[in-house]
PDB file of C-alpha atoms (C1' of nucleotides) in Angstrom:
ATOM      1  CA  UNK A 357     102.874 127.084 123.919  1.00 67.00           C
ATOM      2  CA  UNK A 358     104.236 124.540 121.269  1.00 79.00           C
ATOM      3  CA  UNK A 359     102.972 124.308 117.836  1.00 92.00           C
ATOM      4  CA  UNK A 360     101.836 121.423 115.864  1.00 94.00           C
ATOM      5  CA  UNK A 361     103.885 119.987 112.954  1.00 95.00           C
ATOM      6  CA  UNK A 362     101.487 121.187 109.902  1.00 91.00           C
ATOM      7  CA  UNK A 363     101.389 119.049 106.888  1.00 90.00           C
ATOM      8  CA  UNK A 364     102.042 121.604 104.625  1.00 91.00           C
ATOM      9  CA  UNK A 365     105.699 121.676 106.137  1.00 95.00           C
ATOM     10  CA  UNK A 366     106.112 118.042 104.906  1.00 98.00           C
ATOM     11  CA  UNK A 367     104.379 118.074 101.323  1.00 98.00           C
ATOM     12  CA  UNK A 368     107.572 119.011  99.404  1.00 97.00           C
ATOM     13  CA  UNK A 369     109.927 116.607  97.411  1.00 97.00           C
ATOM     14  CA  UNK A 370     112.798 116.963  99.958  1.00 98.00           C
ATOM     15  CA  UNK A 371     112.351 113.929 102.203  1.00 98.00           C
ATOM     16  CA  UNK A 372     115.755 113.920 103.150  1.00 98.00           C
ATOM     17  CA  UNK A 373     115.639 117.281 104.686  1.00 98.00           C
ATOM     18  CA  UNK A 374     112.500 116.573 106.210  1.00 98.00           C
ATOM     19  CA  UNK A 375     113.744 113.817 108.198  1.00 98.00           C
ATOM     20  CA  UNK A 376     116.760 115.818 109.178  1.00 98.00           C
ATOM     21  CA  UNK A 377     114.448 118.543 110.390  1.00 98.00           C
ATOM     22  CA  UNK A 378     112.300 116.115 112.307  1.00 98.00           C
ATOM     23  CA  UNK A 379     115.213 115.581 114.860  1.00 98.00           C
ATOM     24  CA  UNK A 380     114.534 117.364 118.246  1.00 98.00           C
ATOM     25  CA  UNK A 381     110.811 117.757 117.605  1.00 98.00           C
ATOM     26  CA  UNK A 382     108.424 116.384 119.917  1.00 98.00           C
ATOM     27  CA  UNK A 383     106.609 112.719 119.154  1.00 98.00           C
ATOM     28  CA  UNK A 384     103.386 112.885 121.436  1.00 98.00           C
ATOM     29  CA  UNK A 385     100.933 109.891 121.702  1.00 98.00           C
ATOM     30  CA  UNK A 386      98.261 109.274 124.462  1.00 95.00           C
ATOM     31  CA  UNK A 387      98.187 106.058 126.498  1.00 86.00           C
ATOM     32  CA  UNK A 388      95.099 103.943 127.251  1.00 80.00           C
ATOM     33  CA  UNK A 389      94.384 106.398 130.194  1.00 88.00           C
ATOM     34  CA  UNK A 390      94.756 109.548 127.873  1.00 90.00           C
ATOM     35  CA  UNK A 391      97.694 110.425 129.628  1.00 94.00           C
ATOM     36  CA  UNK A 392     100.178 112.335 127.358  1.00 96.00           C
ATOM     37  CA  UNK A 393     103.563 110.665 126.371  1.00 97.00           C
ATOM     38  CA  UNK A 394     105.878 112.778 124.980  1.00 98.00           C
ATOM     39  CA  UNK A 395     109.506 112.474 123.409  1.00 98.00           C
ATOM     40  CA  UNK A 396     111.840 114.074 121.213  1.00 98.00           C
ATOM     41  CA  UNK A 397     112.828 112.512 118.130  1.00 98.00           C
ATOM     42  CA  UNK A 398     116.565 111.531 118.020  1.00 98.00           C
ATOM     43  CA  UNK A 399     116.839 108.875 115.131  1.00 98.00           C
ATOM     44  CA  UNK A 400     115.308 108.888 111.708  1.00 98.00           C
ATOM     45  CA  UNK A 401     115.448 107.727 108.003  1.00 98.00           C
ATOM     46  CA  UNK A 402     114.379 109.042 104.678  1.00 98.00           C
ATOM     47  CA  UNK A 403     112.420 106.791 102.106  1.00 98.00           C
ATOM     48  CA  UNK A 404     112.609 109.003  99.186  1.00 98.00           C
ATOM     49  CA  UNK A 405     110.394 108.588  96.135  1.00 98.00           C
ATOM     50  CA  UNK A 406     109.856 106.016  93.238  1.00 98.00           C
ATOM     51  CA  UNK A 407     113.453 105.564  92.423  1.00 97.00           C
ATOM     52  CA  UNK A 408     114.843 104.932  95.878  1.00 98.00           C
ATOM     53  CA  UNK A 409     114.811 101.102  96.096  1.00 98.00           C
ATOM     54  CA  UNK A 410     114.928 100.911  99.716  1.00 98.00           C
ATOM     55  CA  UNK A 411     111.454 102.718  99.641  1.00 98.00           C
ATOM     56  CA  UNK A 412     108.640 100.320  99.726  1.00 98.00           C
ATOM     57  CA  UNK A 413     106.677 102.211  97.229  1.00 98.00           C
ATOM     58  CA  UNK A 414     109.631 101.905  94.450  1.00 98.00           C
ATOM     59  CA  UNK A 415     107.775  98.600  93.544  1.00 96.00           C
ATOM     60  CA  UNK A 416     104.509 100.577  92.529  1.00 95.00           C
ATOM     61  CA  UNK A 417     101.362 101.167  94.270  1.00 96.00           C
ATOM     62  CA  UNK A 418     100.073  98.063  96.263  1.00 97.00           C
ATOM     63  CA  UNK A 419      97.534  97.846  99.047  1.00 96.00           C
ATOM     64  CA  UNK A 420     100.212  98.408 101.486  1.00 98.00           C
ATOM     65  CA  UNK A 421     102.173 101.395 100.008  1.00 98.00           C
ATOM     66  CA  UNK A 422      99.054 103.229  98.984  1.00 98.00           C
ATOM     67  CA  UNK A 423      99.223 105.351 101.890  1.00 98.00           C
ATOM     68  CA  UNK A 424     102.547 106.666 100.585  1.00 98.00           C
ATOM     69  CA  UNK A 425     101.028 108.176  97.709  1.00 98.00           C
ATOM     70  CA  UNK A 426      98.703 110.438  99.896  1.00 98.00           C
ATOM     71  CA  UNK A 427     100.072 114.213 100.475  1.00 98.00           C
ATOM     72  CA  UNK A 428     102.291 114.209 103.279  1.00 98.00           C
ATOM     73  CA  UNK A 429     100.975 114.596 107.088  1.00 98.00           C
ATOM     74  CA  UNK A 430      99.728 111.160 107.440  1.00 98.00           C
ATOM     75  CA  UNK A 431     100.935 108.140 109.242  1.00 98.00           C
ATOM     76  CA  UNK A 432     102.109 104.873 107.436  1.00 98.00           C
ATOM     77  CA  UNK A 433     102.322 102.033 109.632  1.00 98.00           C
ATOM     78  CA  UNK A 434     103.043  98.491 109.074  1.00 98.00           C
ATOM     79  CA  UNK A 435     104.133  95.400 110.751  1.00 98.00           C
ATOM     80  CA  UNK A 436     107.590  93.867 110.100  1.00 98.00           C
ATOM     81  CA  UNK A 437     109.106  90.646 110.769  1.00 98.00           C
ATOM     82  CA  UNK A 438     105.802  89.228 112.022  1.00 97.00           C
ATOM     83  CA  UNK A 439     105.804  91.356 115.101  1.00 98.00           C
ATOM     84  CA  UNK A 440     107.153  94.910 115.214  1.00 98.00           C
ATOM     85  CA  UNK A 441     105.156  97.788 113.905  1.00 98.00           C
ATOM     86  CA  UNK A 442     107.116 100.555 112.029  1.00 98.00           C
ATOM     87  CA  UNK A 443     105.921 104.120 112.444  1.00 98.00           C
ATOM     88  CA  UNK A 444     106.483 106.313 109.350  1.00 98.00           C
ATOM     89  CA  UNK A 445     105.447 110.183 108.490  1.00 98.00           C
ATOM     90  CA  UNK A 446     104.444 110.304 104.976  1.00 98.00           C
ATOM     91  CA  UNK A 447     106.232 113.215 103.120  1.00 98.00           C
ATOM     92  CA  UNK A 448     105.946 114.800  99.821  1.00 98.00           C
ATOM     93  CA  UNK A 449     102.828 115.967  97.642  1.00 98.00           C
ATOM     94  CA  UNK A 450     100.454 113.886  96.481  1.00 98.00           C
ATOM     95  CA  UNK A 451     101.501 110.804  94.195  1.00 98.00           C
ATOM     96  CA  UNK A 452     105.137 111.303  95.232  1.00 98.00           C
ATOM     97  CA  UNK A 453     105.772 108.242  97.492  1.00 98.00           C
ATOM     98  CA  UNK A 454     108.066 109.080 100.378  1.00 98.00           C
ATOM     99  CA  UNK A 455     108.330 108.717 104.193  1.00 98.00           C
ATOM    100  CA  UNK A 456     110.489 109.028 107.186  1.00 99.00           C
ATOM    101  CA  UNK A 457     111.136 106.321 109.584  1.00 99.00           C
ATOM    102  CA  UNK A 458     111.057 107.316 113.351  1.00 98.00           C
ATOM    103  CA  UNK A 459     113.663 104.991 114.494  1.00 98.00           C
ATOM    104  CA  UNK A 460     114.205 106.400 118.111  1.00 98.00           C
ATOM    105  CA  UNK A 461     113.185 108.797 120.482  1.00 98.00           C
ATOM    106  CA  UNK A 462     114.973 110.037 123.656  1.00 98.00           C
ATOM    107  CA  UNK A 463     116.009 106.748 125.617  1.00 97.00           C
ATOM    108  CA  UNK A 464     114.470 104.586 123.306  1.00 98.00           C
ATOM    109  CA  UNK A 465     116.443 103.269 120.400  1.00 98.00           C
ATOM    110  CA  UNK A 466     114.642 101.091 117.650  1.00 97.00           C
ATOM    111  CA  UNK A 467     111.852 101.577 115.475  1.00 98.00           C
ATOM    112  CA  UNK A 468     109.974  98.663 117.090  1.00 98.00           C
ATOM    113  CA  UNK A 469     110.721  99.703 120.947  1.00 98.00           C
ATOM    114  CA  UNK A 470     109.450 103.279 119.802  1.00 98.00           C
ATOM    115  CA  UNK A 471     106.131 101.888 118.755  1.00 98.00           C
ATOM    116  CA  UNK A 472     105.696  99.555 121.666  1.00 98.00           C
ATOM    117  CA  UNK A 473     106.349 102.154 124.060  1.00 97.00           C
ATOM    118  CA  UNK A 474     104.306 104.894 122.697  1.00 98.00           C
ATOM    119  CA  UNK A 475     101.348 102.123 122.198  1.00 97.00           C
ATOM    120  CA  UNK A 476     101.518 102.945 118.235  1.00 98.00           C
ATOM    121  CA  UNK A 477     100.049 100.344 115.628  1.00 98.00           C
ATOM    122  CA  UNK A 478      98.315  99.725 112.804  1.00 98.00           C
ATOM    123  CA  UNK A 479      95.439 101.662 113.656  1.00 98.00           C
ATOM    124  CA  UNK A 480      97.285 104.798 112.873  1.00 98.00           C
ATOM    125  CA  UNK A 481      97.749 103.764 109.555  1.00 98.00           C
ATOM    126  CA  UNK A 482      96.743 106.371 106.894  1.00 98.00           C
ATOM    127  CA  UNK A 483      95.597 108.751 109.861  1.00 98.00           C
ATOM    128  CA  UNK A 484      96.699 112.307 110.099  1.00 98.00           C
ATOM    129  CA  UNK A 485      99.393 113.305 112.136  1.00 98.00           C
ATOM    130  CA  UNK A 486      97.108 115.570 114.125  1.00 96.00           C
ATOM    131  CA  UNK A 487      96.198 115.903 117.713  1.00 95.00           C
ATOM    132  CA  UNK A 488      92.646 114.522 117.104  1.00 95.00           C
ATOM    133  CA  UNK A 489      94.096 111.178 115.970  1.00 96.00           C
ATOM    134  CA  UNK A 490      96.011 110.712 119.200  1.00 97.00           C
ATOM    135  CA  UNK A 491      99.351 110.802 117.767  1.00 98.00           C
ATOM    136  CA  UNK A 492     100.997 114.160 116.297  1.00 98.00           C
ATOM    137  CA  UNK A 493     104.436 116.113 116.432  1.00 98.00           C
ATOM    138  CA  UNK A 494     104.993 119.396 118.247  1.00 98.00           C
ATOM    139  CA  UNK A 495     107.685 121.862 117.767  1.00 97.00           C
ATOM    140  CA  UNK A 496     108.734 124.050 120.315  1.00 96.00           C
ATOM    141  CA  UNK A 497     111.463 125.869 118.531  1.00 96.00           C
ATOM    142  CA  UNK A 498     114.551 123.683 120.019  1.00 97.00           C
ATOM    143  CA  UNK A 499     117.059 122.558 117.493  1.00 97.00           C
ATOM    144  CA  UNK A 500     119.578 120.257 118.233  1.00 98.00           C
ATOM    145  CA  UNK A 501     123.258 121.492 117.678  1.00 98.00           C
ATOM    146  CA  UNK A 502     124.472 120.332 114.565  1.00 98.00           C
ATOM    147  CA  UNK A 503     127.397 119.012 115.731  1.00 98.00           C
ATOM    148  CA  UNK A 504     125.175 116.575 117.730  1.00 98.00           C
ATOM    149  CA  UNK A 505     123.645 115.428 114.464  1.00 98.00           C
ATOM    150  CA  UNK A 506     125.368 112.380 112.618  1.00 98.00           C
ATOM    151  CA  UNK A 507     124.216 111.463 108.735  1.00 98.00           C
ATOM    152  CA  UNK A 508     124.765 107.551 107.964  1.00 98.00           C
ATOM    153  CA  UNK A 509     123.548 105.128 105.674  1.00 98.00           C
ATOM    154  CA  UNK A 510     120.025 103.156 106.343  1.00 98.00           C
ATOM    155  CA  UNK A 511     119.897 100.407 108.451  1.00 98.00           C
ATOM    156  CA  UNK A 512     118.347  97.000 107.172  1.00 97.00           C
ATOM    157  CA  UNK A 513     118.094  97.215 103.226  1.00 97.00           C
ATOM    158  CA  UNK A 514     120.904  95.334 101.809  1.00 95.00           C
ATOM    159  CA  UNK A 515     118.192  94.174  99.341  1.00 95.00           C
ATOM    160  CA  UNK A 516     118.326  97.808  97.969  1.00 96.00           C
ATOM    161  CA  UNK A 517     121.386  97.532  96.225  1.00 94.00           C
ATOM    162  CA  UNK A 518     123.960 100.371  95.165  1.00 95.00           C
ATOM    163  CA  UNK A 519     123.740 103.346  95.379  1.00 97.00           C
ATOM    164  CA  UNK A 520     120.296 103.294  97.457  1.00 97.00           C
ATOM    165  CA  UNK A 521     122.416 101.146 100.285  1.00 97.00           C
ATOM    166  CA  UNK A 522     124.892 103.745 100.878  1.00 97.00           C
ATOM    167  CA  UNK A 523     122.682 106.935 100.728  1.00 98.00           C
ATOM    168  CA  UNK A 524     123.472 108.725 104.066  1.00 98.00           C
ATOM    169  CA  UNK A 525     119.966 109.263 104.895  1.00 98.00           C
ATOM    170  CA  UNK A 526     119.605 108.286 108.503  1.00 98.00           C
ATOM    171  CA  UNK A 527     120.028 111.019 110.820  1.00 98.00           C
ATOM    172  CA  UNK A 528     120.972 110.248 114.672  1.00 98.00           C
ATOM    173  CA  UNK A 529     120.963 112.958 117.194  1.00 98.00           C
ATOM    174  CA  UNK A 530     123.056 112.301 120.249  1.00 97.00           C
ATOM    175  CA  UNK A 531     123.696 114.911 122.830  1.00 95.00           C
ATOM    176  CA  UNK A 532     127.101 115.499 123.919  1.00 92.00           C
ATOM    177  CA  UNK A 533     127.855 115.935 127.503  1.00 75.00           C
ATOM    178  CA  UNK A 534     127.223 119.474 128.855  1.00 65.00           C
TER     179      UNK A 534
ATOM    180  C1'  DT B1335      96.996  78.851  96.849  1.00 63.58           C
ATOM    181  C1'  DA B1336     102.048  78.189  97.895  1.00 63.58           C
ATOM    182  C1'  DC B1337     105.623  79.881  98.702  1.00 63.58           C
ATOM    183  C1'  DT B1338     109.424  83.449 100.573  1.00 63.58           C
ATOM    184  C1'  DC B1339     111.058  87.294 103.214  1.00 63.58           C
ATOM    185  C1'  DG B1340     111.307  91.497 105.751  1.00 63.58           C
ATOM    186  C1'  DA B1341     112.945  99.409 107.347  1.00 63.58           C
ATOM    187  C1'  DT B1342     113.558  93.842 114.339  1.00 63.58           C
ATOM    188  C1'  DC B1343     114.175  92.477 118.720  1.00 63.58           C
ATOM    189  C1'  DG B1344     115.571  89.602 122.831  1.00 63.58           C
ATOM    190  C1'  DG B1345     117.707  85.696 124.457  1.00 63.58           C
ATOM    191  C1'  DA B1346     121.156  81.832 124.029  1.00 63.58           C
TER     192       DA B1346
ATOM    193  C1'  DC C 441     124.119  83.438 116.440  1.00 63.58           C
ATOM    194  C1'  DC C 442     119.002  82.004 116.308  1.00 63.58           C
ATOM    195  C1'  DG C 443     114.093  81.928 116.686  1.00 63.58           C
ATOM    196  C1'  DA C 444     109.807  84.527 117.092  1.00 63.58           C
ATOM    197  C1'  DT C 445     105.866  85.432 113.927  1.00 63.58           C
ATOM    198  C1'  DC C 446     102.816  86.922 110.272  1.00 63.58           C
ATOM    199  C1'  DG C 447     101.196  89.262 106.352  1.00 63.58           C
ATOM    200  C1'  DA C 448     102.722  91.462 101.515  1.00 63.58           C
ATOM    201  C1'  DG C 449     104.004  90.604  97.518  1.00 63.58           C
ATOM    202  C1'  DT C 450     104.625  87.627  93.635  1.00 63.58           C
ATOM    203  C1'  DA C 451     104.973  83.659  91.094  1.00 63.58           C
ATOM    204  C1'  DA C 452     101.726  79.742  89.743  1.00 63.58           C
TER     205       DA C 452
END
DNA sequence: TACTCGATCGGA
DNA sequence: CCGATCGAGTAA
């Protein structure tokens, strides 16, 4: 029986470590018919606190970023380019604005595709990562081998400037042939 | 109230 | 390479 990801596990300051640890965990949603959609997380990015210029909340607290100041364990879902919903898990203690962007799950690369396939949109924004919400994360004990995990700079954040643009805070898990 | 542009994607 | 598509953020 897999256990749920508990909010307390993502309420410390090390967003980068949390991002890395989400690889291999199972993102679960329910479709319109109530069926379970579950896939392991394969790609994530950390957006780490008020100093990280790639983090939306580094410009301060606004209507959109307010949710990132909440205690970790809630979803941050927003729209980019007028058409793609981005799914993030808020991390850190209250008032430490940080989150992990879920960029890929098994057989689905790209944050916009992840949300489309799983039926995620802004109605999940600020909702807890919990079964009752209809969108949650499970941990069945599986951990990707370190050799299969890569760290790279984050995608699409050229505006952030140095040093943020080069931080290796994107993590990709790719299974190697058995 | 008028801009600008984005944590992207799919099709030329 | 380019267009789609829209709302947050900022300037005014």
